Structure formats: structure tokens, C-alpha cells
Amino acid sequence: MLSLLLLLAPVSALAARNNWNKACRGSCAYDLPNSGVLSIVGGDKAVSDITSAGGWSVLSCDANALSQHIRLVCNSAACEHLFEGHGAVNTVVRLPESCGANPFARVASVKVDSNQSIPGGAKSKRAAGKYANTVFLIRVDTDFAKVDASVTGPVEFRIEGYNYQGTVTAPAKDIARRGDNPTGYNNTLSSTLPPIKLNQKYPLFSGSVNCPNFTASVATALNVDVDLTVSLGLVVAGTVIPADITQFAVFGGLDGHAGARLSLDATALGTYSTGKVPLYSVALAGVDVPGIFTLGPTFDLLGKADANIKSGDLSIGVDLKYNVANARAYIPPQPSAVGGFNPDNSQLTLSVQPSIKTSGTVSGHLIPQLTLGLNAFSGIAKAQVYLNLDASTGIDLSLSASANASTGTSGNAASGTVDGCVDISAGLGVNVGASGSLFGLIGEGEYPLYSGAWDLYAKCFSAASKRAPEPGRGLRRIGLAGAGYRLPGDARQGLAERAAAANGLTCPTSSSKGQLVTIIEQIVGAVKKP
């Protein structure tokens, strides 16, 4: 078994062993394009080479196939290494760079080709040995599970992977092994991908209900502003023969800021929940060693809204904003894998129609998620791990406003009155989870890494006090007669109504229509809840 210190050797040292001028004899290394290093180690006769360094010239080969017949000619005595020991069949061989989709393969069968013609440039004039200038047909694949390890002996592998060349410096104790209980990552470094930047409005829900003389509706959207950098790291080791993974650790990180403005416009009453709505998804560059191990990362942005509008005609806007500094998660989970999370200031707006009691609850979620799909030995073992940051806001309101009511931070108006309470809070949950199985090294379930809650705004208004009205704050409903209100902008075009959620909408008790007045319009800072 490879020592863990060897497993974690710096990339620069491993890369120096990837020598196309030296034949693989029992061990071999391969640089994964822009993502790390793969190393194979076995018995002297268990790992061989069908490149020019190993004494071969390839005559025909599919550059994209995992399983295929390769036609090649022996051009020096070095090619005889393939046939030594237990024989060529079930030997792990290094392939030429332009031959096959995979760097290493299993020899499934070998025979002398009935066609012994050799192009002039491939025939060696100085070939020596018993197979000199003999053309063979070798079938290769990645079905390592078919090999009897008692015949070939074990063939081990290790992969250090990340998206761009760098150095992994985690100490040996931090790598998960069967029976181990790793205590923490002291200093794991990984290179990063280009930032993910989004600035776009995404509709979450639109529903309507036909009422006498007009159409009542509800529309919810998230106006997203995201600038996040993703970092990845992977260390995995085990045996190709027999197919097994014995040591594993994966790292994912997010840095930057994520935010969205939750908007809700409602004239209809009722309860709805959008569930998690996919807003954006992009596949990121990963680590791929076909037939042995693949890590495929994906960044997803999800949104969610829930509302219970009991009464009223209202428009709400609230920001979900937070800064992410060094958010880190590891599988297996590590207690120190958290980072810093700070909510940013929030712009709050709340407008209601006077003379109508407004009551209800609203919540919204913005969830960036980094998902890593893991596949070992062409599907023998599959697993998925993820890191998500669930930013949420909750609004609970019960208000009565008279005509011309208009307030700033005090909740008072000279020409009208406002009675009731508004409570707006924010929360952030950071979770890491896993599903599937990777030879018992990953346990299924979700593990909370961080949870925080903040007060954004909490005020009860009294009709007893008054102040001068603030002009220019009125909002007029558009299209209430005969059509449902829809959010402005191109993002609303072509949105299919979420029929299942809209089934719960009902008409308001009053058909009164008029100008909305602004009850709250201010920027607030988050206050940590005790």
C-alpha cells in the first residue's frame, strides 16, 4: 500500500516522473490535463507500456475509445516486457497520448495479427529480439474488475486533482482511510476556477384567479447579484486491481458575495410554495481519469419562495445579501470546515393599499450549491457530495393603514394612520451532504456546518402619533381590471404559471382598487439574534 506521505507528494515531484522517454516497468505517472496527477504502482510485470518508450509503434488506434483493438508493431526487444510474468493479458499498460480516451488500460487479449504489413516509416531496421517487426492486435479496455489479483498482484493508484496546477499540502493524517477518524485539515490548498458572475432577474412564481370585475394575482421574483469563486481539491487512492478505493478526501470552497432582491406583488389571497426552483446551472472543469475515477463538479443556483397572504393588497421588496469569506467543506466532514459569513445591508420596501387590512407571512431563499459527482471504475461505485449556502428572509406582517398613510422609519403619518406590526428577519445555513456510496468511505446524509439568524427590521406602529406625509411614495397598481398583475421586464416574458401552487389562490374579500402607499423604505443592517 502506498504511504500517505507518498500520496500527498507535491505535484512538482510527481510531474517530474511523467517521462515519455522512459518505459513504465511496474510503476508509471501521468499528468492529467490542467487538473492533477495520476500515479500507478504494481509489480514489475503487472504494469507495462505500449508507447514508443516501451518498444512499440502504434499502427492504428481510436483516440477517443475506452475499449478497442489496437494494431501495433514491436520495434525493439523492450516490447517483450509486456509478455513476461503472468503474460500480457490483464497487464495494466500505459497508452500513447494520441491513443485512447484513457491514459491506462487493461490488456484483455493479444494475438499476432494476420496482416503483417508495416508502413515503411514504422518498420525498424535495427529491431532486435524474438518479436522484432512482428505486428500484434491487442484489445484493451478498462474492465479492471475482471482481473484476478491473486495472479497479477495488486496494482495501486493515486490521484491528486484540482482544476489548475497547484500543490496540495494537507498533512497525511487528514486523508480518510477505512477505520480512520481524521481530525481536520490543517492547510489544504487548491487552485480556483474563474469567478461565477450573475446579475439577472429570475421569476419564481406567477398565479392568478378570476374574481368579479377583475383578476387577482400573485407574482414573486428574485433579482440575483452573485460573484463567487469556486475552488476544488481531490485526493483519492486505492487499487485498480482489485478495483477498490481505500483513501479519499474531497474539498470544495466558495468565496465572494451572493445576493438577491426578493419581490412579491399580491392582490390574490392564499398559500403557495414554489419548492426549490433551478435558476442557473453550469458544469465546471473537473478531474477525469476514464475507467478509474471521475469528479464532475456543477454549480447550481436555486431559489424558493413561500407565502401565506391572509388579507390585503401589497408589494414587498427585501434584499438577501451576504459576503462569503473562505467557506470550506470537506468530505469526510471536518468540524473546522466553515469560514466567515456576514450579512450585508438590506434595502426594505413595503407598500400596501390603504383602507384594507394587510396580513400574512412571506419567506424567500437563495441557495448557491456546489455539487461534486463521483464515479469510480466506470460506475462500480457512485456518489455525490455537495456544499450549499441557504440564505433566507422571513416577513411577518399585520397592518391596517388609512387613506393617505405614508411613513418612513417612524410609522406615522399626518394625513392618515398606520396600525400593526412588521417583523423581518434573515438567516443563513451552510450544509454539506452526500449520497451514494464510495466503497464505504462516504456516509449518506446532510451535515450542518453553520447556522446564523439576524433581525433586519421589527416595529409596531401606533395610530396615536402622526407626522407629515412623505410625497412621491405612491405606487399605482397596473392592469387590475381584466388582467393579472405581472412583474415588469423581459424576465417575466414566457413564464409558465406554476399551476399546482396557484390552485390555492382565492379572491380578496374587497374589490377596492387604488393607489398603494409606502409603509417602509429604508436600508437596514442585520443584527445578530441572541
mmCIF file of N, CA and C in Angstrom, residues 252 328-334 337-338 369-372 384-390 429-435 443-451:
data_model
loop_
_atom_site.group_PDB
_atom_site.id
_atom_site.type_symbol
_atom_site.label_atom_id
_atom_site.label_comp_id
_atom_site.label_asym_id
_atom_site.label_seq_id
_atom_site.Cartn_x
_atom_site.Cartn_y
_atom_site.Cartn_z
ATOM 1 N N GLY A 252 -14.188 21.450 -1.281
ATOM 2 C CA GLY A 252 -14.896 22.433 -2.088
ATOM 3 C C GLY A 252 -14.973 23.745 -1.341
ATOM 4 N N ARG A 328 -15.490 26.726 3.395
ATOM 5 C CA ARG A 328 -14.832 25.482 3.024
ATOM 6 C C ARG A 328 -15.609 24.288 3.562
ATOM 7 N N ALA A 329 -15.640 23.243 2.760
ATOM 8 C CA ALA A 329 -16.270 22.000 3.198
ATOM 9 C C ALA A 329 -15.434 20.834 2.706
ATOM 10 N N TYR A 330 -15.381 19.800 3.523
ATOM 11 C CA TYR A 330 -14.582 18.622 3.209
ATOM 12 C C TYR A 330 -15.432 17.372 3.388
ATOM 13 N N ILE A 331 -15.193 16.417 2.546
ATOM 14 C CA ILE A 331 -15.741 15.074 2.713
ATOM 15 C C ILE A 331 -14.555 14.143 2.805
ATOM 16 N N PRO A 332 -14.429 13.390 3.906
ATOM 17 C CA PRO A 332 -15.297 13.326 5.079
ATOM 18 C C PRO A 332 -15.394 14.676 5.794
ATOM 19 N N PRO A 333 -16.546 14.943 6.449
ATOM 20 C CA PRO A 333 -16.762 16.245 7.086
ATOM 21 C C PRO A 333 -15.722 16.536 8.153
ATOM 22 N N GLN A 334 -15.327 17.792 8.211
ATOM 23 C CA GLN A 334 -14.378 18.252 9.209
ATOM 24 C C GLN A 334 -15.008 19.391 10.005
ATOM 25 N N ALA A 337 -14.418 23.125 8.929
ATOM 26 C CA ALA A 337 -14.694 23.488 7.542
ATOM 27 C C ALA A 337 -15.863 24.451 7.443
ATOM 28 N N VAL A 338 -15.660 25.692 7.865
ATOM 29 C CA VAL A 338 -16.768 26.644 7.854
ATOM 30 C C VAL A 338 -16.377 27.881 7.055
ATOM 31 N N GLN A 369 -25.181 26.324 -4.722
ATOM 32 C CA GLN A 369 -24.786 24.960 -4.343
ATOM 33 C C GLN A 369 -23.695 24.451 -5.275
ATOM 34 N N LEU A 370 -22.642 23.906 -4.681
ATOM 35 C CA LEU A 370 -21.567 23.250 -5.416
ATOM 36 C C LEU A 370 -21.727 21.749 -5.230
ATOM 37 N N THR A 371 -21.959 21.029 -6.333
ATOM 38 C CA THR A 371 -22.186 19.586 -6.287
ATOM 39 C C THR A 371 -21.050 18.870 -7.011
ATOM 40 N N LEU A 372 -20.534 17.820 -6.384
ATOM 41 C CA LEU A 372 -19.449 17.031 -6.967
ATOM 42 C C LEU A 372 -19.952 15.619 -7.210
ATOM 43 N N GLN A 384 -22.332 11.303 -4.628
ATOM 44 C CA GLN A 384 -22.483 12.728 -4.888
ATOM 45 C C GLN A 384 -22.338 13.472 -3.572
ATOM 46 N N VAL A 385 -21.530 14.503 -3.567
ATOM 47 C CA VAL A 385 -21.377 15.333 -2.374
ATOM 48 C C VAL A 385 -21.656 16.778 -2.763
ATOM 49 N N TYR A 386 -22.095 17.566 -1.797
ATOM 50 C CA TYR A 386 -22.449 18.941 -2.113
ATOM 51 C C TYR A 386 -22.193 19.864 -0.932
ATOM 52 N N LEU A 387 -22.013 21.127 -1.269
ATOM 53 C CA LEU A 387 -21.915 22.220 -0.303
ATOM 54 C C LEU A 387 -22.916 23.273 -0.733
ATOM 55 N N ASN A 388 -23.841 23.648 0.168
ATOM 56 C CA ASN A 388 -24.762 24.717 -0.188
ATOM 57 C C ASN A 388 -24.853 25.766 0.905
ATOM 58 N N LEU A 389 -25.198 26.970 0.493
ATOM 59 C CA LEU A 389 -25.387 28.109 1.389
ATOM 60 C C LEU A 389 -26.816 28.597 1.199
ATOM 61 N N ASP A 390 -27.636 28.403 2.202
ATOM 62 C CA ASP A 390 -29.057 28.739 2.116
ATOM 63 C C ASP A 390 -29.306 30.068 2.820
ATOM 64 N N GLY A 429 -27.879 29.236 6.434
ATOM 65 C CA GLY A 429 -27.465 27.890 6.803
ATOM 66 C C GLY A 429 -26.455 27.355 5.801
ATOM 67 N N VAL A 430 -25.374 26.776 6.289
ATOM 68 C CA VAL A 430 -24.348 26.179 5.435
ATOM 69 C C VAL A 430 -24.339 24.683 5.707
ATOM 70 N N ASN A 431 -24.502 23.901 4.642
ATOM 71 C CA ASN A 431 -24.638 22.457 4.800
ATOM 72 C C ASN A 431 -23.729 21.725 3.830
ATOM 73 N N VAL A 432 -23.242 20.579 4.261
ATOM 74 C CA VAL A 432 -22.528 19.667 3.382
ATOM 75 C C VAL A 432 -23.245 18.330 3.457
ATOM 76 N N GLY A 433 -23.384 17.681 2.328
ATOM 77 C CA GLY A 433 -24.129 16.429 2.309
ATOM 78 C C GLY A 433 -23.564 15.459 1.303
ATOM 79 N N ALA A 434 -24.032 14.228 1.389
ATOM 80 C CA ALA A 434 -23.552 13.178 0.497
ATOM 81 C C ALA A 434 -24.650 12.160 0.270
ATOM 82 N N SER A 435 -24.604 11.538 -0.895
ATOM 83 C CA SER A 435 -25.497 10.431 -1.211
ATOM 84 C C SER A 435 -24.720 9.420 -2.029
ATOM 85 N N GLY A 443 -20.460 8.514 3.980
ATOM 86 C CA GLY A 443 -21.741 8.206 4.586
ATOM 87 C C GLY A 443 -22.821 9.122 4.048
ATOM 88 N N GLU A 444 -24.017 8.587 3.829
ATOM 89 C CA GLU A 444 -25.110 9.396 3.316
ATOM 90 C C GLU A 444 -25.657 10.309 4.404
ATOM 91 N N GLY A 445 -26.188 11.445 3.985
ATOM 92 C CA GLY A 445 -26.811 12.368 4.922
ATOM 93 C C GLY A 445 -26.327 13.784 4.719
ATOM 94 N N GLU A 446 -26.938 14.707 5.452
ATOM 95 C CA GLU A 446 -26.572 16.111 5.402
ATOM 96 C C GLU A 446 -26.055 16.548 6.761
ATOM 97 N N TYR A 447 -24.979 17.340 6.736
ATOM 98 C CA TYR A 447 -24.339 17.771 7.969
ATOM 99 C C TYR A 447 -24.306 19.298 8.012
ATOM 100 N N PRO A 448 -24.985 19.919 8.975
ATOM 101 C CA PRO A 448 -24.936 21.378 9.070
ATOM 102 C C PRO A 448 -23.572 21.846 9.547
ATOM 103 N N LEU A 449 -22.999 22.802 8.840
ATOM 104 C CA LEU A 449 -21.706 23.370 9.213
ATOM 105 C C LEU A 449 -21.856 24.706 9.932
ATOM 106 N N TYR A 450 -22.914 25.410 9.605
ATOM 107 C CA TYR A 450 -23.085 26.750 10.170
ATOM 108 C C TYR A 450 -24.553 27.134 10.100
ATOM 109 N N SER A 451 -25.004 27.871 11.112
ATOM 110 C CA SER A 451 -26.368 28.388 11.118
ATOM 111 C C SER A 451 -26.371 29.736 11.827
#
